[in-house]
XYZ file of C-alpha atoms in Angstrom:
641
model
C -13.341 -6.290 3.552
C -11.996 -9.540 4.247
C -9.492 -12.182 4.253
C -9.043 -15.253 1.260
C -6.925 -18.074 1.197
C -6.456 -20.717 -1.646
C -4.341 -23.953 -2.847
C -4.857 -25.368 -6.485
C -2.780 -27.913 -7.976
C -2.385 -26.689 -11.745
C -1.746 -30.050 -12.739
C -4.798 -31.702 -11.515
C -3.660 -33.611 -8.539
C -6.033 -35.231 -6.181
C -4.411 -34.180 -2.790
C -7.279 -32.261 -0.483
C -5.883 -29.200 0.667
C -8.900 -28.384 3.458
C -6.546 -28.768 6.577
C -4.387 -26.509 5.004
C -6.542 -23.778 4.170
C -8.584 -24.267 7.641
C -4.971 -23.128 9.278
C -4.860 -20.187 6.735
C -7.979 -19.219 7.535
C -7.738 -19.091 10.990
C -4.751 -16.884 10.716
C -6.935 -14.472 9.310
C -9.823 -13.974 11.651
C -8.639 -10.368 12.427
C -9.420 -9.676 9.052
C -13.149 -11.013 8.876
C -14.765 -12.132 12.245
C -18.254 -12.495 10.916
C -17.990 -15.428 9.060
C -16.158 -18.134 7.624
C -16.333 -20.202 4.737
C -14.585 -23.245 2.733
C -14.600 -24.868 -0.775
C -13.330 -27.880 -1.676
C -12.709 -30.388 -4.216
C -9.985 -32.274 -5.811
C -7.139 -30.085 -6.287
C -8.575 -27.207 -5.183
C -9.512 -25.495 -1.971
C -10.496 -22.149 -1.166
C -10.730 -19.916 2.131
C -12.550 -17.177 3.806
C -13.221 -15.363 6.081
C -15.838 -12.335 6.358
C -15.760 -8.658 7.813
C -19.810 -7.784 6.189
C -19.718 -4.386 4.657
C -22.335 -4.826 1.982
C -25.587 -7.329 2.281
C -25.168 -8.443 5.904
C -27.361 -11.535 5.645
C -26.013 -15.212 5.311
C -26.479 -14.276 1.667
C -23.506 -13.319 1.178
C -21.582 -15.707 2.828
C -18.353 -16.971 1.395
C -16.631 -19.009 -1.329
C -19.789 -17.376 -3.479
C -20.888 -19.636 -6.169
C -22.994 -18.517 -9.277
C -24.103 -20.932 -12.354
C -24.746 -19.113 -15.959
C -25.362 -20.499 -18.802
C -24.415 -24.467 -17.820
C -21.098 -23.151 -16.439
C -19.973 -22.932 -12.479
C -17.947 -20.705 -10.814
C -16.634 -20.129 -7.069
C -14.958 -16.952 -6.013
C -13.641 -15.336 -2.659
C -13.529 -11.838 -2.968
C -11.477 -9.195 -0.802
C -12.908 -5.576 -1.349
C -15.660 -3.422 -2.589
C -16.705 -2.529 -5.505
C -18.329 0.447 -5.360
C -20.001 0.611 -9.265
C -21.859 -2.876 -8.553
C -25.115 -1.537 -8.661
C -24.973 0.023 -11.847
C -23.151 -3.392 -13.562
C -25.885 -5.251 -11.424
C -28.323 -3.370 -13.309
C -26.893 -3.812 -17.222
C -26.012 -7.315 -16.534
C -30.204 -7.918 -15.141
C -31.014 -6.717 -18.310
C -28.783 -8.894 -20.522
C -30.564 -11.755 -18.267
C -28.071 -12.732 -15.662
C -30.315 -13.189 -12.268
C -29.018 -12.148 -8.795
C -30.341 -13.750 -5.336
C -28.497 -11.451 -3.451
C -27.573 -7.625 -2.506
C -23.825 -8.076 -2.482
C -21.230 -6.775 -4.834
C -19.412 -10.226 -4.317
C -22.364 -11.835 -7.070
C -22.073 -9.112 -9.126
C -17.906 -9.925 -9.753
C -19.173 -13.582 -10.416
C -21.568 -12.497 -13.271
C -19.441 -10.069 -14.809
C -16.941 -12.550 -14.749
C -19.582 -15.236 -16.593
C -20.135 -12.583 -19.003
C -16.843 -10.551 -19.879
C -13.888 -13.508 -18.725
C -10.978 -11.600 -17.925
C -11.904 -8.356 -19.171
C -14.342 -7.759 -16.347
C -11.567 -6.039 -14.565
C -12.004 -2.894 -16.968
C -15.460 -2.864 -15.792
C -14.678 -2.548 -12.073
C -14.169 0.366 -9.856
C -13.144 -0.585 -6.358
C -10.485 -2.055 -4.318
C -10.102 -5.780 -4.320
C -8.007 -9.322 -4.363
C -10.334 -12.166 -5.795
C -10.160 -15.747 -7.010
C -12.712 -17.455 -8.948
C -12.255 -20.941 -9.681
C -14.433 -22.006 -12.753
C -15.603 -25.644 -12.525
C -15.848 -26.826 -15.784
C -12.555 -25.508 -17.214
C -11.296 -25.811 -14.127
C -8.745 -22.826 -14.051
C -8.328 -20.385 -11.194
C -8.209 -16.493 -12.140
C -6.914 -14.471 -9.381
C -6.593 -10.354 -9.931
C -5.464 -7.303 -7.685
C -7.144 -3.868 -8.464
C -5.190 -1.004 -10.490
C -3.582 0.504 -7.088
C -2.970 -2.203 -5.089
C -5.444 -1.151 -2.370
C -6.064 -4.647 -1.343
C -2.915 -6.897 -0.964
C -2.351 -10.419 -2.366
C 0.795 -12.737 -1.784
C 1.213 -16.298 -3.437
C 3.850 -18.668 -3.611
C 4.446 -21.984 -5.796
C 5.082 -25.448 -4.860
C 7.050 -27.799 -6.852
C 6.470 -25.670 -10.363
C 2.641 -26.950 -9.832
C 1.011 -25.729 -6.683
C -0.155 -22.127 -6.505
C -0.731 -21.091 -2.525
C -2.253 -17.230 -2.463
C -3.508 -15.496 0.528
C -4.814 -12.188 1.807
C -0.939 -12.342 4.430
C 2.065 -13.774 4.364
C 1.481 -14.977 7.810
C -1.204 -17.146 6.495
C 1.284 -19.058 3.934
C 3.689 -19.150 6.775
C 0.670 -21.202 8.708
C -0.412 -23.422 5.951
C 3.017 -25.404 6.780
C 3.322 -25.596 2.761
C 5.689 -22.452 3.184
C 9.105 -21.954 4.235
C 10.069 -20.108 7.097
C 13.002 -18.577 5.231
C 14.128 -14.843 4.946
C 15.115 -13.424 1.457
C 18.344 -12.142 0.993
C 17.756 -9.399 -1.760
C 14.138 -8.244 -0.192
C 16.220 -8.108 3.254
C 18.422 -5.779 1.366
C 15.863 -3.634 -0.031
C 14.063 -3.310 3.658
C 17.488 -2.277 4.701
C 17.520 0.725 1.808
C 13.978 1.962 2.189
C 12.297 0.238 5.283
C 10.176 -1.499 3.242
C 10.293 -4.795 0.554
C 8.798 -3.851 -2.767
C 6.639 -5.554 -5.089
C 6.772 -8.388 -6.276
C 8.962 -9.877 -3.834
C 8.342 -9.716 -0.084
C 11.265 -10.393 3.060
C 10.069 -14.332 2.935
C 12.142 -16.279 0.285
C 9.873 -17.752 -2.158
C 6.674 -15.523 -1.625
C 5.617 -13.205 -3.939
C 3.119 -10.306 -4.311
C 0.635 -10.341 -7.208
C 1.544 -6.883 -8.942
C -1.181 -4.150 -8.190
C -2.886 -4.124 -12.085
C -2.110 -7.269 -12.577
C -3.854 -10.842 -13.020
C -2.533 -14.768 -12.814
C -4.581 -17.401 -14.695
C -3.654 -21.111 -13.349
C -5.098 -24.607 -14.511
C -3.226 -27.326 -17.155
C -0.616 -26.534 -19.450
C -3.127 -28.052 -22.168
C -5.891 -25.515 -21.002
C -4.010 -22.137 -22.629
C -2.721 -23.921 -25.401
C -3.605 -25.165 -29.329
C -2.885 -28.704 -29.900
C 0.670 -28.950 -31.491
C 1.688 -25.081 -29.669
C 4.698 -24.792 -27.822
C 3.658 -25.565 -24.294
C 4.365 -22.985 -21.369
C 3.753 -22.965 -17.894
C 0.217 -23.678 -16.251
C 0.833 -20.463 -14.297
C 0.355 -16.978 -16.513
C 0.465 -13.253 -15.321
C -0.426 -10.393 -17.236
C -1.100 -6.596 -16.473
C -4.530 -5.510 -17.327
C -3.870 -1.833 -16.136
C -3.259 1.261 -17.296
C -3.711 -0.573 -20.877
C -2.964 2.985 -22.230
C -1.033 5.959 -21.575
C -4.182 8.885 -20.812
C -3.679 11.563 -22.634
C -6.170 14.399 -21.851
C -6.645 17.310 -24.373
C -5.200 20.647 -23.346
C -7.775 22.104 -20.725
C -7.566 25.426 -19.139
C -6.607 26.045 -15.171
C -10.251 26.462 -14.866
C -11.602 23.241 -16.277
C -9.184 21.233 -14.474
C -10.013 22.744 -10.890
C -13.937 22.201 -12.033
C -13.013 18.580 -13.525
C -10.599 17.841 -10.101
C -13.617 18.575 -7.922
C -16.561 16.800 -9.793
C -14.283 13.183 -9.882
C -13.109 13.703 -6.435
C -16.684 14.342 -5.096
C -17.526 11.321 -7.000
C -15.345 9.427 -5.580
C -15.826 10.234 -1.947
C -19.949 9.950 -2.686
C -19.362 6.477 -4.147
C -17.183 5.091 -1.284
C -20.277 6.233 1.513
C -22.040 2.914 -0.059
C -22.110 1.027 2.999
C -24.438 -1.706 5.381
C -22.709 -0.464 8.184
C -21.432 2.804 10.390
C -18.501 4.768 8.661
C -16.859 7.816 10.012
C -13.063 9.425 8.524
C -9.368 9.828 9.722
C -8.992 13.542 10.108
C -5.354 14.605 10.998
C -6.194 18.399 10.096
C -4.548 18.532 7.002
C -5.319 19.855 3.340
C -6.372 15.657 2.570
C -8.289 14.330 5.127
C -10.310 18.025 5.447
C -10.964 17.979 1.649
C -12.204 14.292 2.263
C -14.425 15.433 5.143
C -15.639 18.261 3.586
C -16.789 16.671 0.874
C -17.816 13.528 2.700
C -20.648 16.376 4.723
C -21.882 17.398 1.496
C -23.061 14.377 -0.014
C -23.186 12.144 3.394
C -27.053 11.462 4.658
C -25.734 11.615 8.459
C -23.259 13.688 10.833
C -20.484 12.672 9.698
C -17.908 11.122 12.513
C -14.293 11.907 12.382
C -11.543 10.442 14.455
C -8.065 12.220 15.169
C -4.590 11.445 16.751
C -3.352 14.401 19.566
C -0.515 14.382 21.366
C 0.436 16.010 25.229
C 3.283 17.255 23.055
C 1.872 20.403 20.971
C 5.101 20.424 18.393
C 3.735 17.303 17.416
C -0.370 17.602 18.234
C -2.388 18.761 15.372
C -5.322 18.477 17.368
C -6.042 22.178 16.709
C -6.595 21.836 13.161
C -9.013 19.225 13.301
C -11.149 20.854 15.528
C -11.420 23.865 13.340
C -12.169 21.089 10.551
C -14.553 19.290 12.664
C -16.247 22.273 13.718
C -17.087 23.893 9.838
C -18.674 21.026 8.784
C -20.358 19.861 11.926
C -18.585 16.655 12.550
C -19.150 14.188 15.494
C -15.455 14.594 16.176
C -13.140 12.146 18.342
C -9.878 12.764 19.934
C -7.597 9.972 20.482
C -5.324 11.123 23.189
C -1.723 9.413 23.618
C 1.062 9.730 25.781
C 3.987 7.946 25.661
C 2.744 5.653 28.558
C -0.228 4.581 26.270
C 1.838 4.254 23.282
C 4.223 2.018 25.264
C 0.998 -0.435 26.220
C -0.255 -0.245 22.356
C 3.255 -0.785 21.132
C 3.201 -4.575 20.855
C -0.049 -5.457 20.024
C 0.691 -2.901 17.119
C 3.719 -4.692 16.263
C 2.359 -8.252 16.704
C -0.340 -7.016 13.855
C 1.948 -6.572 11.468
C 1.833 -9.101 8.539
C 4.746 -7.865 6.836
C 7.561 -5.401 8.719
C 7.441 -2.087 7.947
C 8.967 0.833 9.673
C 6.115 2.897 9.315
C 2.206 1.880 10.485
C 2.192 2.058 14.688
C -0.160 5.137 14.164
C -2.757 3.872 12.023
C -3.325 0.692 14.248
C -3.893 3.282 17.068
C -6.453 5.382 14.939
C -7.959 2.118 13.722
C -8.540 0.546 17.790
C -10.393 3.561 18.577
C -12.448 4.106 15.667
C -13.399 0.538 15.763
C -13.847 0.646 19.625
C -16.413 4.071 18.731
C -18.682 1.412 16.437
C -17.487 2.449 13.448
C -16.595 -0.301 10.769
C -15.791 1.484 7.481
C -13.695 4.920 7.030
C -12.440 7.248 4.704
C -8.836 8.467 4.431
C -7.011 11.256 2.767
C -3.922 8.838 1.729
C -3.117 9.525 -1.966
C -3.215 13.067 -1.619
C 0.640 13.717 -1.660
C 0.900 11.597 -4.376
C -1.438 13.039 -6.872
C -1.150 16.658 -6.173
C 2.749 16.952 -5.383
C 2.302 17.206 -1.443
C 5.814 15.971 -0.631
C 8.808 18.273 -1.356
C 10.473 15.276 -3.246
C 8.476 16.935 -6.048
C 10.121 20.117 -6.152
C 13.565 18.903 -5.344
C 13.020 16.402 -8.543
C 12.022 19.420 -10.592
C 15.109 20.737 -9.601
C 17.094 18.522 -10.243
C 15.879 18.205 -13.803
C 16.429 21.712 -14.670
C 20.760 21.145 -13.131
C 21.138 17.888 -15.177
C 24.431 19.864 -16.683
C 25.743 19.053 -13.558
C 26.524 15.458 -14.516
C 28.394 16.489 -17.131
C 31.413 17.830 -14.584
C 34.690 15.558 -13.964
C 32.928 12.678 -11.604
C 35.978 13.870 -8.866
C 34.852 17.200 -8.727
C 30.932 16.201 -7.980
C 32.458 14.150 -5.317
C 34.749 16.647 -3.628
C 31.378 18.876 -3.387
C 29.461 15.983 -2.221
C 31.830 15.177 0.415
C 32.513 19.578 1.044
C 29.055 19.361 2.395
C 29.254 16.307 4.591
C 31.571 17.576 6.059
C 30.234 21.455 6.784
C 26.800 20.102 7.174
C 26.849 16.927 8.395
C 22.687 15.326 8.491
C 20.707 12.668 6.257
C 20.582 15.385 3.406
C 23.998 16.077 3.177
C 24.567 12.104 3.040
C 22.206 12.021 0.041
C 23.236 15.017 -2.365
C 26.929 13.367 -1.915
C 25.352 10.161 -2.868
C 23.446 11.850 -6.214
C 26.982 13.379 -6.803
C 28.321 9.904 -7.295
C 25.950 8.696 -9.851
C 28.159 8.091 -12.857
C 25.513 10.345 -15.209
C 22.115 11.562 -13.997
C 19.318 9.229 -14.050
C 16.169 10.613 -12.712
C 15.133 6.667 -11.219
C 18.240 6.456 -9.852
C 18.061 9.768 -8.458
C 14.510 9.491 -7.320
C 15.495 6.414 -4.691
C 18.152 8.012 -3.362
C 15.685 10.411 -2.063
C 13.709 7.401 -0.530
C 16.613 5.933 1.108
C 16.635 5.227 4.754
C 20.019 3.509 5.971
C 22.993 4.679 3.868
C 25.119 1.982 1.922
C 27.358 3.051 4.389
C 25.436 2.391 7.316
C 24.022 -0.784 5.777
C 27.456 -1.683 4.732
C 28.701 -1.125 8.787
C 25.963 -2.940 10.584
C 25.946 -6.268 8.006
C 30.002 -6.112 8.025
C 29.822 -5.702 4.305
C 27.176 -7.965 2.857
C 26.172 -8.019 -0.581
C 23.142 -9.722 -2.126
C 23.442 -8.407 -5.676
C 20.430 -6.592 -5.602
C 19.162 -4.565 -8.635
C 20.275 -0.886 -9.179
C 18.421 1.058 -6.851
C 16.251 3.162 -9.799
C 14.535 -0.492 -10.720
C 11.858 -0.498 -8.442
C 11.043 3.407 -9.642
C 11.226 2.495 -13.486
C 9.575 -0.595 -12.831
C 6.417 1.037 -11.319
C 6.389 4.032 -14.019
C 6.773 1.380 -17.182
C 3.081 1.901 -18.652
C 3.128 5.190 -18.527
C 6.217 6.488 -20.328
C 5.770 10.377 -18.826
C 8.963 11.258 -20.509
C 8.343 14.617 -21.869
C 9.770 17.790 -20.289
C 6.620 18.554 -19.051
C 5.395 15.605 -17.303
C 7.684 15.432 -14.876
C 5.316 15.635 -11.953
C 3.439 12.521 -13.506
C 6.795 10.655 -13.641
C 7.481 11.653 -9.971
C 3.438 10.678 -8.978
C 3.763 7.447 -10.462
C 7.239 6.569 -9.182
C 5.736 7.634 -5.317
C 2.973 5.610 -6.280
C 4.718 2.839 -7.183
C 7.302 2.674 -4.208
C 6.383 4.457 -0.935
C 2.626 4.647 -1.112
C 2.213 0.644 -2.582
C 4.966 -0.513 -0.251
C 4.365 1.421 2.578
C 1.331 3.591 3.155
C -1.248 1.050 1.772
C 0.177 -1.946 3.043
C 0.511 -0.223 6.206
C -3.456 0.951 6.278
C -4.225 -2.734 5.399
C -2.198 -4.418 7.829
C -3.030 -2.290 10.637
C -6.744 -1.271 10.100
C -7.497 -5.409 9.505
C -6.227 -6.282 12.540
C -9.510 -4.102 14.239
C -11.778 -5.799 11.279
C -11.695 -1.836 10.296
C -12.202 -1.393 6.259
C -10.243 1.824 5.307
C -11.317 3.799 1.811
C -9.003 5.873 -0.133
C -11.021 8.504 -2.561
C -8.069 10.063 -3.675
C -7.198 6.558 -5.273
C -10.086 6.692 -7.662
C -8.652 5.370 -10.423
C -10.818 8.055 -12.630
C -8.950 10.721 -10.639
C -5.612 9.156 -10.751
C -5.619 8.838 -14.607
C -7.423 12.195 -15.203
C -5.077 14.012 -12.592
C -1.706 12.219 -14.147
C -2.642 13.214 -18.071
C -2.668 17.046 -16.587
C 0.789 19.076 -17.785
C 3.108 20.097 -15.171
C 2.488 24.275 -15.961
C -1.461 23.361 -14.267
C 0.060 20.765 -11.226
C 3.011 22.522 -10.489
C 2.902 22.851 -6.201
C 3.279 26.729 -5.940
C 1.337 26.948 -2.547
C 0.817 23.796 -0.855
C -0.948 21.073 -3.215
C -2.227 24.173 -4.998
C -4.487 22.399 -7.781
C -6.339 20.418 -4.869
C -6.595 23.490 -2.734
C -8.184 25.682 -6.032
C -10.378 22.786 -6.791
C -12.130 23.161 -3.750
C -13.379 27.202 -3.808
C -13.590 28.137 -0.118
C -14.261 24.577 1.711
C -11.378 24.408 3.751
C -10.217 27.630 6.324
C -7.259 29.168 5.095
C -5.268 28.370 8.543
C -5.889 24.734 6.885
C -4.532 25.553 3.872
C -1.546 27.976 4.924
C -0.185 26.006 7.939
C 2.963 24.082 8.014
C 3.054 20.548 7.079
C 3.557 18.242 9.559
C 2.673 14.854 8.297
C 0.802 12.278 10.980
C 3.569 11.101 12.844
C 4.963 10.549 16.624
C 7.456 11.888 18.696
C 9.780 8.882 17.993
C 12.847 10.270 18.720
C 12.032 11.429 22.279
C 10.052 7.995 22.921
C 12.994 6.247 21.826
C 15.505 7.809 24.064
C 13.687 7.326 26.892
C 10.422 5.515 27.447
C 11.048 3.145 24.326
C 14.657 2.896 25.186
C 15.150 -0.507 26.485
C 12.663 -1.904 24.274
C 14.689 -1.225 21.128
C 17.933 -2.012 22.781
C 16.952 -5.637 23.620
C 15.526 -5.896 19.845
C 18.651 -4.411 18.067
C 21.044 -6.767 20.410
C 18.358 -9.804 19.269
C 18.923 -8.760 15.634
C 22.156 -8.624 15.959
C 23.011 -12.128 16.708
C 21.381 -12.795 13.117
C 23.345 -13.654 9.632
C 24.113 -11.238 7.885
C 24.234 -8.306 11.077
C 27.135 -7.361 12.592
C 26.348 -6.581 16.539
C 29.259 -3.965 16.891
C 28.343 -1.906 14.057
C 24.425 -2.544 14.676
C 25.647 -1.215 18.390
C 27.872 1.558 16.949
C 24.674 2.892 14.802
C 22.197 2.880 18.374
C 24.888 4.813 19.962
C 25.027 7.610 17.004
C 21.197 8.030 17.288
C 21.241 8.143 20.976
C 24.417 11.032 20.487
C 22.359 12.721 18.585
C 24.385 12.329 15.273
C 22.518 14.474 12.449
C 23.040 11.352 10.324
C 21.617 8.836 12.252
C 17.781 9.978 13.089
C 14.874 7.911 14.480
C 13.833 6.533 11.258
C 17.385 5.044 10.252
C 17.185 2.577 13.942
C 13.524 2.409 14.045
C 12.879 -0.337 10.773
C 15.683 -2.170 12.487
C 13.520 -2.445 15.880
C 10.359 -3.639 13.685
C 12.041 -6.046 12.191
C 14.018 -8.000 14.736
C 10.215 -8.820 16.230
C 8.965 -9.639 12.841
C 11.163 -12.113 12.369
C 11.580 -13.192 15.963
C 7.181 -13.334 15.930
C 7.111 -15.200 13.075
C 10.018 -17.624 12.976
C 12.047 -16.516 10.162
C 14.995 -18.163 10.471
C 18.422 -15.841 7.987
């Protein structure tokens, strides 16, 4: 895992970007503190720096360059790819020679050989750039689940500026210091900014699947062709919609388990100490259970636990940790300890978010136990219907008929229930009531919204930006997949979580916050194998019955029923009691900061504080606490409104 930075000047300019990317790099030596590395030549420069996973030695030192066949290419690579060995192998025996043991050299011959369509070779997680010398065009790619992050921004129509962080365009001085109006917006909806854009105006996010080619407009074109730009994107994944033939319960549980074992065994290839985030739920136990059966060493595992037991699932792991023999670590917090981590945690975080706080405290003390790589159970929820979005959407489905009643009646319900049961979901089946006709995208980000357009509309004193509709960002993320029969609606719901909250939130989060501790975090449940195989299932074989019910089957009797029968509780905080007391003042003085900010009101910011601190059902933790986050993102990195 690392960090990469890069200029290029499509249009073949001369300027020497070095002191540029020098600044960029340093910005990233959280992210790889073993090494660093530049390229440079007219028009182009490229950055690195190197957290050694795989091949420790100064072979693999980066910007990586690799001659084949009279033709040169340079690449920085952010990742692993955990099939290397097996390309390394097919490509040594189509006579491409390798001086080192990385999986960095391995990208750069598969790119020599296959161009572009290398991608469809890999397996991993990863943001690269290779710069080939004599055609002189940069390729840059992001894997299939956007795992690994990768912002750009261009210059003039003609100057591409990418990086592993935002705050690393922000510090090449090439960048303005700017906030965006419609990704403000859509942090204010869902406490997050999704891709492509990002809450800095003019920086974007290279689409997870997806891959830019940049060099001269005469380089991608026929003599006499109308000419286009000299920057292209495409989307190399999913290329097609998988369709599996009809399987029995049976074969998918036995199909389930083989990929997912796979793809825990091939994520163990490592140079250095790896352990696991258990939080002693049905995830991160299958992942550890799995991880002792195939792992050539005690496995470690590192949890979270709490003074508070309504919020401590300490007991869990233990039971988890004691089946399969782990070396298990408890991380013990109190809100005294929380308080000290708070703003280091905050300071770490390269775009705001109003989730992540907990992982940077996992990822200091795993890091601080030796450990540099670990496994996590994120994607889970996702694949197997773990949230109870996935029921409610099933629902919903089944009461479409209910769109077809007089729009004033829906809305006299909606508002019946406000009004007897006044809370967040109250606020949000009156909003669904008040969709004109039922769209399921539509529907679907109501269910991820955070501040109401109410409450967004009382602490910005009305401010518009003319975002999109708020079901764009959920069709957008489903659009090569086209689950629209009746029975794929848990696919449709998978791909739309996986395309908002887990992209935008949960990875980004795990990135941001395990980099800052040089920690590299692995997500089995990711696989892309799995994803596609799990996604082309029906909904009569996925539907959640019993907790995540296909997972649970697919693993006989490896987890202890209390695992699989206990409540969920998700791996979060006691924010609420934090913030009304020891975290009090600190989110005052950040909400009254925020508030003296275009477009925020400070009255109705004030008025919304003093609902959550009344203990207004409609105002919880996780309405004020994205507002806290980002007043000190923007105050940290100078973003002016």
């Amino acid at each position: 895992m690392c960090g990469i930075n890069g200029i290029f000047d499509c249009n073949g300019g001369k300027e020497n970007y070095r002191e540029h990317v020098k600044r960029m790099n340093a910005s990233l030596a959280h992210r790889g503190p073993d090494d660093e590395g530049i390229f440079s030549e007219e028009g182009i420069t490229l950055g690195h720096r190197r957290l050694s996973i795989i091949d420790l030695s100064p072979g693999g030192h980066q910007p990586m360059q690799y001659e084949h066949a009279g033709k040169k290419y340079t690449l920085i690579f952010n990742g692993e790819l955990y099939n290397f060995r097996e390309l390394k192998t097919g490509l040594s025996g189509e006579g491409f020679r390798f001086r080192t043991h990385s999986d960095t050299e391995v990208v750069l011959a598969a790119y020599a050989k296959w161009g572009t369509k290398c991608l469809d070779s890999f397996n991993g997680m990863f943001a690269f750039a290779i710069w080939s010398h004599s055609e002189r065009t940069l390729f840059i790619a992001r894997d299939r689940l956007g795992i690994k992050p990768l912002y750009f921004t261009i210059k003039d129509d003609r100057t591409i500026i990418f990086s592993s962080e935002v705050r690393a365009l922000l510090a090449s001085g090439l960048t303005e210091r700017k906030i965006y109006g419609r990704g403000l917006d859509d942090f204010l909806h869902y406490q997050t900014v999704h891709c492509p854009a990002s809450i800095v105006a003019n920086v974007t996010m290279l689409k997870p699947g997806c891959f830019l080619l940049a060099g001269k407009e005469d380089t991608f074109y026929e003599e006499g062709e109308k000419r286009g730009p000299a920057i292209q994107s495409a989307s190399w994944w999913p290329a097609l919609v998988p369709r599996e033939k009809p399987v029995t319960y049976a074969e998918a549980c036995t199909t389930v388990r083989k990929l997912l074992r796979e793809a825990v065994e091939c994520r163990l290839v490592s140079d250095v100490p790896f352990g696991a985030f258990l939080s002693g739920g049905i995830d991160s136990g299958a992942i550890v259970a799995l991880m002792s059966e195939v792992a050539t060493a005690k496995v470690k595992t590192f949890s979270v636990t709490f003074d508070d037991s309504e919020f401590s699932e300490a007991v869990y792991a233990r039971m988890i940790a004691k089946k399969f023999g782990t070396e298990h670590h408890e991380i013990k917090l109190s809100p005294d300890d929380f308080l000290h981590e708070l703003p280091a945690a905050l300071d770490a975080m390269d775009h705001p978010s109003g989730d992540g706080p907990n992982t940077f405290v996992v990822s200091k003390a795993t890091k601080e136990a030796g450990i540099t790589m670990a496994l996590s159970g994120l994607g889970g929820d996702e694949l197997f219907g773990g949230y109870e979005i996935f029921k409610r959407m099933v629902a919903l489905e089944k009461r479409k008929w209910l769109w077809s009643l007089p729009l004033f009646s829906r809305k006299i319900t909606g508002n019946f229930r406000k009004m007897m049961k006044p809370g967040v979901s109250s606020d949000k089946i009156a909003a669904l009531m008040e969709m004109s006709s039922y769209d399921f995208y539509n529907a679907f980000m109501i269910s991820r919204q955070v501040l109401s357009g109410g409450q967004i509309a009382l602490i910005t004193n009305g401010w518009k930006t003319g975002s999109p509709a708020p079901g764009k960002m959920a069709a957008d993320a489903t659009r090569s997949w086209h689950f629209d029969s009746p029975g794929q609606v848990l696919s449709r719901i998978s791909v739309a979580e996986i395309g908002t909250y887990m992209q935008n939130v949960l990875l980004r989060d795990t990135d941001q916050m395990s980099m800052a501790h040089a920690l590299e975090v692995r997500v089995p449940f990711l696989d892309y194998r799995l994803v596609e195989y799990v996604l082309s299932l029906p909904d009569e074989i996925k539907y959640p019955h019993t907790p995540k019910k296909l997972l649970v089957d697919s693993l006989g009797d490896l987890l202890p029923p209390e695992i699989v029968n206990r409540p969920k509780m998700g791996f979060t905080f006691p924010w609420k009691k934090w913030m009304k007391n020891e975290l009090k003042s600190f989110c005052a003085e950040r909400l009254e900061d925020l508030g003296k900010r275009e477009p925020f009101d400070p009255e109705g910011i004030s008025r919304l504080w003093n609902s959550f601190l009344r203990d207004d059902p409609r105002v919880t933790w996780s309405r004020i606490w994205p507002l806290v986050v980002l007043s000190h993102w923007l105050t940290k990195n100078g973003i002016e409104s």
